[in-house]
PDB file of N, CA, C and O in Angstrom:
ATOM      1  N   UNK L   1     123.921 109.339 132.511  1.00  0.00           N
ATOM      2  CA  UNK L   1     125.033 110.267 132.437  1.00  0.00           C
ATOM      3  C   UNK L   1     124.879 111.340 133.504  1.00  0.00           C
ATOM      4  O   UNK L   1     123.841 111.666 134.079  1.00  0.00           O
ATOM      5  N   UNK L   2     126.041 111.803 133.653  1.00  0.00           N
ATOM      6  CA  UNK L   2     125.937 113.025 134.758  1.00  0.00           C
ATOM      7  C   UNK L   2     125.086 114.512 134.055  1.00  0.00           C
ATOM      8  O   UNK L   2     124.469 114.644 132.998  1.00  0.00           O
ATOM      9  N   UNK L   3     125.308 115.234 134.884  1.00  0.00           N
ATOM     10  CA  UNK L   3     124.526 116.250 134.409  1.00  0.00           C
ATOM     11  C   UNK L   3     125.568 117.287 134.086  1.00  0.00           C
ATOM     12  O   UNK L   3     125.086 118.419 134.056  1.00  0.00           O
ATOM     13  N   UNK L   4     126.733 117.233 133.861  1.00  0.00           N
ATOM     14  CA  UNK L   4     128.088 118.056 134.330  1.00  0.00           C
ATOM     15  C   UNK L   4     129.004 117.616 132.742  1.00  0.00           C
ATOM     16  O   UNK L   4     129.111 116.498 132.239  1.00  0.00           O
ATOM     17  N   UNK L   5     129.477 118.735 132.322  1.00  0.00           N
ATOM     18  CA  UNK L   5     130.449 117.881 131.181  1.00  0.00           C
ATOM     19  C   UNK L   5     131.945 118.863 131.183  1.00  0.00           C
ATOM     20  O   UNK L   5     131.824 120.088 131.185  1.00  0.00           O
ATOM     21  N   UNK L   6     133.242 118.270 131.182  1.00  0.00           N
ATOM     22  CA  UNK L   6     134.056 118.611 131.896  1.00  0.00           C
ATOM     23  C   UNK L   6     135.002 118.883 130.231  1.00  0.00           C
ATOM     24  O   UNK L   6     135.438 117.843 129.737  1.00  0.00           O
ATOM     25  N   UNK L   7     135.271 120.146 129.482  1.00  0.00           N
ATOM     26  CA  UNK L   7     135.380 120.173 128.372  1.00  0.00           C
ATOM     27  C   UNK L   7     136.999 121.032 128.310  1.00  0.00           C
ATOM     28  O   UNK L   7     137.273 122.060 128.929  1.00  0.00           O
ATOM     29  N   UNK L   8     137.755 120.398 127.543  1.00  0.00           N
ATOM     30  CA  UNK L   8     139.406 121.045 127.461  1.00  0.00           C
ATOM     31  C   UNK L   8     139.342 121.438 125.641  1.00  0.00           C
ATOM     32  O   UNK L   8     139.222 120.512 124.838  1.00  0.00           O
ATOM     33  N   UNK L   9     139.406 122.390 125.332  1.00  0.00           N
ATOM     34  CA  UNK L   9     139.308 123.472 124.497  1.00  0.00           C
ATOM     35  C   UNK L   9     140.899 123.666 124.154  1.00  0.00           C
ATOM     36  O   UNK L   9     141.869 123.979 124.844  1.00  0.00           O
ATOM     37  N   UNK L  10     140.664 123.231 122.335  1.00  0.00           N
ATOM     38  CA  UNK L  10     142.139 123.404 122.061  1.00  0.00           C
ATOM     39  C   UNK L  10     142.303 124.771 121.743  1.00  0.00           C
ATOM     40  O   UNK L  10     141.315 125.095 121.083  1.00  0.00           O
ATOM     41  N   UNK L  11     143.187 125.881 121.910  1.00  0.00           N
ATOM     42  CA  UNK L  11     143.511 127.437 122.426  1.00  0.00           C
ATOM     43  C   UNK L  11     143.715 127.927 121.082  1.00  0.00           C
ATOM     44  O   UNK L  11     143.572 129.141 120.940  1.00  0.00           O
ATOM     45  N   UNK L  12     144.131 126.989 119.690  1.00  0.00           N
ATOM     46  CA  UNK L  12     144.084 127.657 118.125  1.00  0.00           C
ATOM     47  C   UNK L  12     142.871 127.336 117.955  1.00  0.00           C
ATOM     48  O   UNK L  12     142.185 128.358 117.901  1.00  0.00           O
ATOM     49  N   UNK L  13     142.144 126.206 117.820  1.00  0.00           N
ATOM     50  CA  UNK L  13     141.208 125.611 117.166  1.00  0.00           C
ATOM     51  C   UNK L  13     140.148 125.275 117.551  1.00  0.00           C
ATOM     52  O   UNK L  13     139.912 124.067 117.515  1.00  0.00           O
ATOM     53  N   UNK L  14     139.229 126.089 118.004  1.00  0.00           N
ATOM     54  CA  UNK L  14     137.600 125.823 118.632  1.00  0.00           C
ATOM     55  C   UNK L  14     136.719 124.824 118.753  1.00  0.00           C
ATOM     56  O   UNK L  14     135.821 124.440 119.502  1.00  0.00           O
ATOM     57  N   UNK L  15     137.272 124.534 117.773  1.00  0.00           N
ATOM     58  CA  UNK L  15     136.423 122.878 117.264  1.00  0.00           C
ATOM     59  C   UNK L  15     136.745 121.441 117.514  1.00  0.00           C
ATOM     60  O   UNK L  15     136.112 120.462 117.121  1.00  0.00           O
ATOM     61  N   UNK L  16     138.130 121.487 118.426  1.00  0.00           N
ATOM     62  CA  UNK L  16     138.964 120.541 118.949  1.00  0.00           C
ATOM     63  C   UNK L  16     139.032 120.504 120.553  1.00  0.00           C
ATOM     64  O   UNK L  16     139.438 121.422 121.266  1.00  0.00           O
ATOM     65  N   UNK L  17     138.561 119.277 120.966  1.00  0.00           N
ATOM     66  CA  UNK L  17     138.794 119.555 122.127  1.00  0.00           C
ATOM     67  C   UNK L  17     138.808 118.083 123.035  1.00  0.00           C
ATOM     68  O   UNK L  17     139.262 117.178 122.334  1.00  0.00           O
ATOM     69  N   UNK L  18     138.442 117.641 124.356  1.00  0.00           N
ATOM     70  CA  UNK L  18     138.374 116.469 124.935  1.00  0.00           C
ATOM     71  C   UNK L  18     137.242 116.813 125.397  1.00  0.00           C
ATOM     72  O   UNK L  18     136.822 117.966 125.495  1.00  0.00           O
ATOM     73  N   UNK L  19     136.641 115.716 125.733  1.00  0.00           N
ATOM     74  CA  UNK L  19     135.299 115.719 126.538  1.00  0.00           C
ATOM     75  C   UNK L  19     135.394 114.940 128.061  1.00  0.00           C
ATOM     76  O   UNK L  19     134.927 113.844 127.750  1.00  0.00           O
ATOM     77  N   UNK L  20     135.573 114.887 128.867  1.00  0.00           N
ATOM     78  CA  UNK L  20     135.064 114.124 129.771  1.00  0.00           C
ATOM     79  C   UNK L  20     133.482 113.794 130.710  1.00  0.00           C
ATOM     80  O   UNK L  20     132.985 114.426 131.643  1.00  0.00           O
ATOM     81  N   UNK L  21     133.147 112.909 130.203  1.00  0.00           N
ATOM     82  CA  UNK L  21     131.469 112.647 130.677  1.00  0.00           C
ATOM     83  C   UNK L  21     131.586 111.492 131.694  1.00  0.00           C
ATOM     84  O   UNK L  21     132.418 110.602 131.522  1.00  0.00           O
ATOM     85  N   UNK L  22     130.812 111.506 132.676  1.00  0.00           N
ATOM     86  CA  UNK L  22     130.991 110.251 133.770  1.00  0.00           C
ATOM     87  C   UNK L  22     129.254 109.277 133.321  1.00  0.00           C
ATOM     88  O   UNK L  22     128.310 109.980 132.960  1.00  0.00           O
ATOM     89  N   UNK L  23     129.074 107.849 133.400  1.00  0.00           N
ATOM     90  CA  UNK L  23     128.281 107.223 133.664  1.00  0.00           C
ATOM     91  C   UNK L  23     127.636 106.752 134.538  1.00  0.00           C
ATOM     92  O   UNK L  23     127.343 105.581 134.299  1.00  0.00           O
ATOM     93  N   UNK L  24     127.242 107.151 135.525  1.00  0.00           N
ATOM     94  CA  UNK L  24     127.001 106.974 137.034  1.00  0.00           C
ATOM     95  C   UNK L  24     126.476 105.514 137.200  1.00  0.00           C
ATOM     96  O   UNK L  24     126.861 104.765 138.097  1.00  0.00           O
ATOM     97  N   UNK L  25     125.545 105.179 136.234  1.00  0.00           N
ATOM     98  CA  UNK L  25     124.314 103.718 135.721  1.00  0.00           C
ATOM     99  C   UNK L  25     125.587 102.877 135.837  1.00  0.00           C
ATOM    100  O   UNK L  25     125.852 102.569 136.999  1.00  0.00           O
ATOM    101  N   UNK L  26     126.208 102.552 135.155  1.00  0.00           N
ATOM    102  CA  UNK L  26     127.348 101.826 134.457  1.00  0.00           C
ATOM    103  C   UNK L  26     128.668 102.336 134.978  1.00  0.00           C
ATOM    104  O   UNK L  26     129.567 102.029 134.195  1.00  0.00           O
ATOM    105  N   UNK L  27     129.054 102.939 135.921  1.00  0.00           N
ATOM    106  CA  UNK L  27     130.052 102.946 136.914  1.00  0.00           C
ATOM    107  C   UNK L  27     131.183 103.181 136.197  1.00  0.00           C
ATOM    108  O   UNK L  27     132.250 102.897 136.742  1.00  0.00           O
ATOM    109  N   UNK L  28     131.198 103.969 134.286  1.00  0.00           N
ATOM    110  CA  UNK L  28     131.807 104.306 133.712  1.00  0.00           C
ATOM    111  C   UNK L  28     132.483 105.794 133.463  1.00  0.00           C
ATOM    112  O   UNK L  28     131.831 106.707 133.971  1.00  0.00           O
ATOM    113  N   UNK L  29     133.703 106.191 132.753  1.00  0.00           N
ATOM    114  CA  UNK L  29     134.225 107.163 132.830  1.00  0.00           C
ATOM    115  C   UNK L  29     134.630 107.477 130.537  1.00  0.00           C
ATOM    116  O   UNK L  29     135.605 107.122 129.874  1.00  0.00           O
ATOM    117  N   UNK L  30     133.768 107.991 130.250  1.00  0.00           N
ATOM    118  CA  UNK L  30     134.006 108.505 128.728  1.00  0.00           C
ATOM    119  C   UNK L  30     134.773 109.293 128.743  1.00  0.00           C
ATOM    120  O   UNK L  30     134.640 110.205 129.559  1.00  0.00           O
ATOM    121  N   UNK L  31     135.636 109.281 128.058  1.00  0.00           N
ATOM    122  CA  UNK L  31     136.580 110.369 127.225  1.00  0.00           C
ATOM    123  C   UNK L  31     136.433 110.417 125.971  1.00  0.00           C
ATOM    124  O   UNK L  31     136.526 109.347 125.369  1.00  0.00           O
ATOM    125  N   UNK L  32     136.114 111.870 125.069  1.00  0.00           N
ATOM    126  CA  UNK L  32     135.523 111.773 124.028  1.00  0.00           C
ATOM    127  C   UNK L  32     137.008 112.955 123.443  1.00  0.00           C
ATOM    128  O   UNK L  32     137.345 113.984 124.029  1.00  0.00           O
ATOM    129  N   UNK L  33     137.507 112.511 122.451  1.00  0.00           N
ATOM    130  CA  UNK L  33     138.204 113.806 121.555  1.00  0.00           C
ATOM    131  C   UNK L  33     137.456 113.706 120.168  1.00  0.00           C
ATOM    132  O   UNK L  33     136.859 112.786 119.608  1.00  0.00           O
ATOM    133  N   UNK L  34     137.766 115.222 119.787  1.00  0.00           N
ATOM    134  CA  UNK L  34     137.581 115.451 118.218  1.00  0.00           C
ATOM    135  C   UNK L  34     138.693 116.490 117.839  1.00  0.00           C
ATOM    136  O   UNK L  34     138.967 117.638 118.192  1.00  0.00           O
ATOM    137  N   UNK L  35     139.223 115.552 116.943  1.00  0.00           N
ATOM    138  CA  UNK L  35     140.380 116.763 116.321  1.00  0.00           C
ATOM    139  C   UNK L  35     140.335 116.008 115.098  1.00  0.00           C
ATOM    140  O   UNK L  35     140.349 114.777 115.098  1.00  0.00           O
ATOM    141  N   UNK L  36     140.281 116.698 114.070  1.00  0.00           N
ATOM    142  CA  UNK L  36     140.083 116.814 112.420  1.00  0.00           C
ATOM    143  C   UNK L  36     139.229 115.970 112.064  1.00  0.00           C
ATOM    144  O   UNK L  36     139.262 114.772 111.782  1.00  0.00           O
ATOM    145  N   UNK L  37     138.297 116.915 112.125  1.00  0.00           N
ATOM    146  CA  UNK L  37     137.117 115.882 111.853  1.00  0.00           C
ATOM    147  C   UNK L  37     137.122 114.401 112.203  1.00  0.00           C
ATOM    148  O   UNK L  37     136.951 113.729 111.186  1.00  0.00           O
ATOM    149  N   UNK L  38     137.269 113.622 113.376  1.00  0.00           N
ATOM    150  CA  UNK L  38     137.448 112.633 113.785  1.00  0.00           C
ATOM    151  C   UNK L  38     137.258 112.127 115.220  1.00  0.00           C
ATOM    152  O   UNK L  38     137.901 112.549 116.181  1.00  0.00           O
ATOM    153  N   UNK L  39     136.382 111.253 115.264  1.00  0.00           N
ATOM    154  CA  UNK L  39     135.495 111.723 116.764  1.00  0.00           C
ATOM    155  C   UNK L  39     136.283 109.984 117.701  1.00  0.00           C
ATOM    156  O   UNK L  39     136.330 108.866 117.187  1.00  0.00           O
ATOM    157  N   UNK L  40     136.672 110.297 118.825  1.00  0.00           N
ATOM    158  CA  UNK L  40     137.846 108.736 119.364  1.00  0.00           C
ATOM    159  C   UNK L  40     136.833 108.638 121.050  1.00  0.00           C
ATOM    160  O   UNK L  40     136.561 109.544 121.838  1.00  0.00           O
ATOM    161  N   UNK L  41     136.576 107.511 121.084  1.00  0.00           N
ATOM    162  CA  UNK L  41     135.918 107.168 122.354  1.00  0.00           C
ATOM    163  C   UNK L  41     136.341 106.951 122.929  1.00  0.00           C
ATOM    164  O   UNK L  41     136.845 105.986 122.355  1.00  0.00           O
ATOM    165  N   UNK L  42     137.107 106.922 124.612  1.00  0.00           N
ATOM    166  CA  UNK L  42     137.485 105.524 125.355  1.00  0.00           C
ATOM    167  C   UNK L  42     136.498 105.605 126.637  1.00  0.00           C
ATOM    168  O   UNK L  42     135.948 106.400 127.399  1.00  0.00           O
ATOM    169  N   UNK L  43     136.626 104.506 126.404  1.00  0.00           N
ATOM    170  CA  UNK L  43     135.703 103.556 128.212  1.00  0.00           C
ATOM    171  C   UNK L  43     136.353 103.226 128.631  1.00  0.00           C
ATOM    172  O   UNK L  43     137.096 102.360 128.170  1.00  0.00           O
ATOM    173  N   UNK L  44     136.490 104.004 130.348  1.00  0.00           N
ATOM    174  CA  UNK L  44     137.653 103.511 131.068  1.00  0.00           C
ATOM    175  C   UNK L  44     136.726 102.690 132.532  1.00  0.00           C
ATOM    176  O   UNK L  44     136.108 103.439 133.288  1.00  0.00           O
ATOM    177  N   UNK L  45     136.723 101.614 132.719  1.00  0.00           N
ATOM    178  CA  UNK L  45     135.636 101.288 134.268  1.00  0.00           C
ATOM    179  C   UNK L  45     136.571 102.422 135.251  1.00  0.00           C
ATOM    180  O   UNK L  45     137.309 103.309 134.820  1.00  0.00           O
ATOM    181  N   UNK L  46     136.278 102.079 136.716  1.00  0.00           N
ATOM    182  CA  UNK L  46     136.565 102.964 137.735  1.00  0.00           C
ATOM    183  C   UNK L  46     138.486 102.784 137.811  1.00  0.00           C
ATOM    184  O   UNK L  46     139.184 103.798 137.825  1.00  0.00           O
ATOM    185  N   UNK L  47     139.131 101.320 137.854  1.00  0.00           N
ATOM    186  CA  UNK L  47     140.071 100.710 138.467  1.00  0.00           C
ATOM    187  C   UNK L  47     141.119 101.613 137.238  1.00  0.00           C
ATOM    188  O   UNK L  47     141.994 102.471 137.356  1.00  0.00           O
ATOM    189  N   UNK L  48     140.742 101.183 136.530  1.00  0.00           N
ATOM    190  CA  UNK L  48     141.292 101.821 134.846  1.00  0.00           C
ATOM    191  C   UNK L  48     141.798 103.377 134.963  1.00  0.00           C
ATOM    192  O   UNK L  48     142.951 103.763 134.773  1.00  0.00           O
ATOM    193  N   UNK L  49     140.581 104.239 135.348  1.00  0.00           N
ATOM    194  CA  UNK L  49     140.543 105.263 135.618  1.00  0.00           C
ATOM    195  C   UNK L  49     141.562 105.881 136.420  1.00  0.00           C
ATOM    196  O   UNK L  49     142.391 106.712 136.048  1.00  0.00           O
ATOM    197  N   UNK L  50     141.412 105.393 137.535  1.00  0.00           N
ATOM    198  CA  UNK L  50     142.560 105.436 138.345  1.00  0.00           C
ATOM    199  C   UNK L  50     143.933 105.452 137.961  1.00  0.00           C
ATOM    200  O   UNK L  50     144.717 106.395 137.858  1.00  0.00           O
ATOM    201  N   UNK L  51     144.136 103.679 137.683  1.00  0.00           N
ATOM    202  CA  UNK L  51     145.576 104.083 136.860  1.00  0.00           C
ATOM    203  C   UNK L  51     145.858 105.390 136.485  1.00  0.00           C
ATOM    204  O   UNK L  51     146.495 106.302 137.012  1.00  0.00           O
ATOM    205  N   UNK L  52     145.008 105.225 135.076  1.00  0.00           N
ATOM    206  CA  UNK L  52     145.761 106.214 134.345  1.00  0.00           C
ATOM    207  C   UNK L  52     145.703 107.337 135.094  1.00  0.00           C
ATOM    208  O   UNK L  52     146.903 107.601 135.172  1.00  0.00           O
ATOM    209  N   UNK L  53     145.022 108.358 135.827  1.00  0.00           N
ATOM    210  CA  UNK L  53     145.026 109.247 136.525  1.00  0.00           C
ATOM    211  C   UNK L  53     146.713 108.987 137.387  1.00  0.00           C
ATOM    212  O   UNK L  53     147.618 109.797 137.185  1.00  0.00           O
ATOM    213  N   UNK L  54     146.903 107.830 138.272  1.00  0.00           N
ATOM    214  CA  UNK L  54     148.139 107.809 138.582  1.00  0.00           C
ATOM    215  C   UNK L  54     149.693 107.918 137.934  1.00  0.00           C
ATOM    216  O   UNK L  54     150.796 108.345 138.275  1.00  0.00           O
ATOM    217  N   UNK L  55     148.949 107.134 136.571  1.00  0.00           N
ATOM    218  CA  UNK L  55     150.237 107.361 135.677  1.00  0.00           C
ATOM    219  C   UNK L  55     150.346 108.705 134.827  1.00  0.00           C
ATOM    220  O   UNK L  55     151.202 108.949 133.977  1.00  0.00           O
ATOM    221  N   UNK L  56     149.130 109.654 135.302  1.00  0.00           N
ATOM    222  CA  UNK L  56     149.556 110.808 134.182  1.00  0.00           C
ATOM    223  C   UNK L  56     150.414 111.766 135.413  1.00  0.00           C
ATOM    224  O   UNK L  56     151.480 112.322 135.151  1.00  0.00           O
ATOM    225  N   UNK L  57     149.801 111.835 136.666  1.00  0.00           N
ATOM    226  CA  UNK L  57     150.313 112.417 137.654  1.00  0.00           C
ATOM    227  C   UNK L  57     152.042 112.388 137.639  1.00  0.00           C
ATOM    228  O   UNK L  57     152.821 113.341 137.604  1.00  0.00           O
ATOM    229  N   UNK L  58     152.289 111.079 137.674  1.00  0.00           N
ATOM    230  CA  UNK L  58     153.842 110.394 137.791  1.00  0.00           C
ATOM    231  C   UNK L  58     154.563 111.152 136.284  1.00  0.00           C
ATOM    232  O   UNK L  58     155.768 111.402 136.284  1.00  0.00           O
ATOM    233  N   UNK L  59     153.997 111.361 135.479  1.00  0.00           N
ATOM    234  CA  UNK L  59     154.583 111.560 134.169  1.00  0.00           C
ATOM    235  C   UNK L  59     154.618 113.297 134.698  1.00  0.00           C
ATOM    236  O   UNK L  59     155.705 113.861 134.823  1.00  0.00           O
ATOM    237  N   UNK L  60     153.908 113.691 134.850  1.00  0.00           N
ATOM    238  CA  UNK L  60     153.989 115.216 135.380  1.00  0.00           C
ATOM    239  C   UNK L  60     154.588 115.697 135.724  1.00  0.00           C
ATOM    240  O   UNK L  60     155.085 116.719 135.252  1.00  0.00           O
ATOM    241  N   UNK L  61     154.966 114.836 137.357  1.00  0.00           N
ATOM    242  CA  UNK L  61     155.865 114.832 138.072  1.00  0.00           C
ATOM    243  C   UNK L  61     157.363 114.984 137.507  1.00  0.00           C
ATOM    244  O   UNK L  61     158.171 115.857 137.822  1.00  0.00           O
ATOM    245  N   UNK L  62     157.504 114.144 136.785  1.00  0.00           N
ATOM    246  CA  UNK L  62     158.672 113.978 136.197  1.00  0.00           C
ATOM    247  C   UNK L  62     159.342 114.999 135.474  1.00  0.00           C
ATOM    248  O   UNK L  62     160.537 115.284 135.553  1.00  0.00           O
ATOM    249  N   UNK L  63     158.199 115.690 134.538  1.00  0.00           N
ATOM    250  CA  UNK L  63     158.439 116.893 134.014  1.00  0.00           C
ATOM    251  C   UNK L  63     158.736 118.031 134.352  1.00  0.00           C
ATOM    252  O   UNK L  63     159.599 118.683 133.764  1.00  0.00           O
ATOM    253  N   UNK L  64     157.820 118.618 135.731  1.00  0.00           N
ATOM    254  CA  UNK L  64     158.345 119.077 136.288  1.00  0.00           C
ATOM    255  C   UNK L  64     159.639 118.833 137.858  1.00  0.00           C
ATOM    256  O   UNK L  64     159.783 119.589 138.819  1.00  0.00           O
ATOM    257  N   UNK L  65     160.083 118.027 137.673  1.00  0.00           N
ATOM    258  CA  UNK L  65     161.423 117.893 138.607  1.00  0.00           C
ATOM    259  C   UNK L  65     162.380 117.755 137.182  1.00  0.00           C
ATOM    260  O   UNK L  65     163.567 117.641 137.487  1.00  0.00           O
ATOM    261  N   UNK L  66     162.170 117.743 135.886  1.00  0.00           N
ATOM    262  CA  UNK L  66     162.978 117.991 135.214  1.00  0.00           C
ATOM    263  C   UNK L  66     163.114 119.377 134.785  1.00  0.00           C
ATOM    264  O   UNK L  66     164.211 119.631 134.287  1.00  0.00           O
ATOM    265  N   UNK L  67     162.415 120.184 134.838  1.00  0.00           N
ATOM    266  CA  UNK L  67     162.501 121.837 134.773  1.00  0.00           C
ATOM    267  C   UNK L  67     162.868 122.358 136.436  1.00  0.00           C
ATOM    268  O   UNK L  67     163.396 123.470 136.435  1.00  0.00           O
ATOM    269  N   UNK L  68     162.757 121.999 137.269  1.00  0.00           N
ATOM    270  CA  UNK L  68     163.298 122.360 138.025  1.00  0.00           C
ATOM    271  C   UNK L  68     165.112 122.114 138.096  1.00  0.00           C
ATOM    272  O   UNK L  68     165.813 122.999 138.587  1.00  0.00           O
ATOM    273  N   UNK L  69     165.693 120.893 137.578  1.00  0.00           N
ATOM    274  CA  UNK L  69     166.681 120.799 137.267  1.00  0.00           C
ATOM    275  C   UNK L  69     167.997 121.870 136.408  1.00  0.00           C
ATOM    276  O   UNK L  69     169.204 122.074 136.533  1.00  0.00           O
ATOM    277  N   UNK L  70     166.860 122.338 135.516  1.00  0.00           N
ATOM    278  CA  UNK L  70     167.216 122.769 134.356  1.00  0.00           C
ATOM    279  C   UNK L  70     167.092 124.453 134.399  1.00  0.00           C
ATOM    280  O   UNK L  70     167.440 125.156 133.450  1.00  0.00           O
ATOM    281  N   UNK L  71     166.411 125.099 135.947  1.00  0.00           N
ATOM    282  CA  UNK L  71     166.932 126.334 135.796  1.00  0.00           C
ATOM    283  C   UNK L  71     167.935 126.270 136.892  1.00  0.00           C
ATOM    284  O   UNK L  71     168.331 127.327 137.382  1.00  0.00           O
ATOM    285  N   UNK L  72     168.335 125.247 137.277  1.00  0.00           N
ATOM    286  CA  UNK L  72     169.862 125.583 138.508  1.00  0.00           C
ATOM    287  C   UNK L  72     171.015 125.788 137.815  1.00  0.00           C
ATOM    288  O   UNK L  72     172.065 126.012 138.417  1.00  0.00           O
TER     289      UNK L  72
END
């Protein structure tokens, strides 16, 4: 594992949050949540990773060119 842990903190609830940990050995990418008492893993390899990184970008995108719409 890396030595680095990359942590998103839910802003009501202290105890909720995402984890992101990298596997350097195993060329893997963990994402760890806990919200209500309930702990969710995913293993994403590198290619995976990507995607979704591309598809959250595109979804973003979208959101904001739809608020930009919406104060003209």
């Amino acid at each position: 594992m890396a030595k680095f842990e990359l942590k998103f903190l839910d802003f009501i609830n202290s105890e909720e949050f995402i984890k992101v940990n990298v596997d350097k050995k195993n060329k893997l990418i963990e994402i760890q949540s806990n919200s209500q008492d309930k702990t969710t893993l995913i293993v994403l390899d590198k290619s995976t990773a990507i995607k979704l990184a591309k598809t959250l970008r595109t979804e973003i995108n979208k959101i904001t060119e739809s608020e930009g719409k919406n104060e003209k």
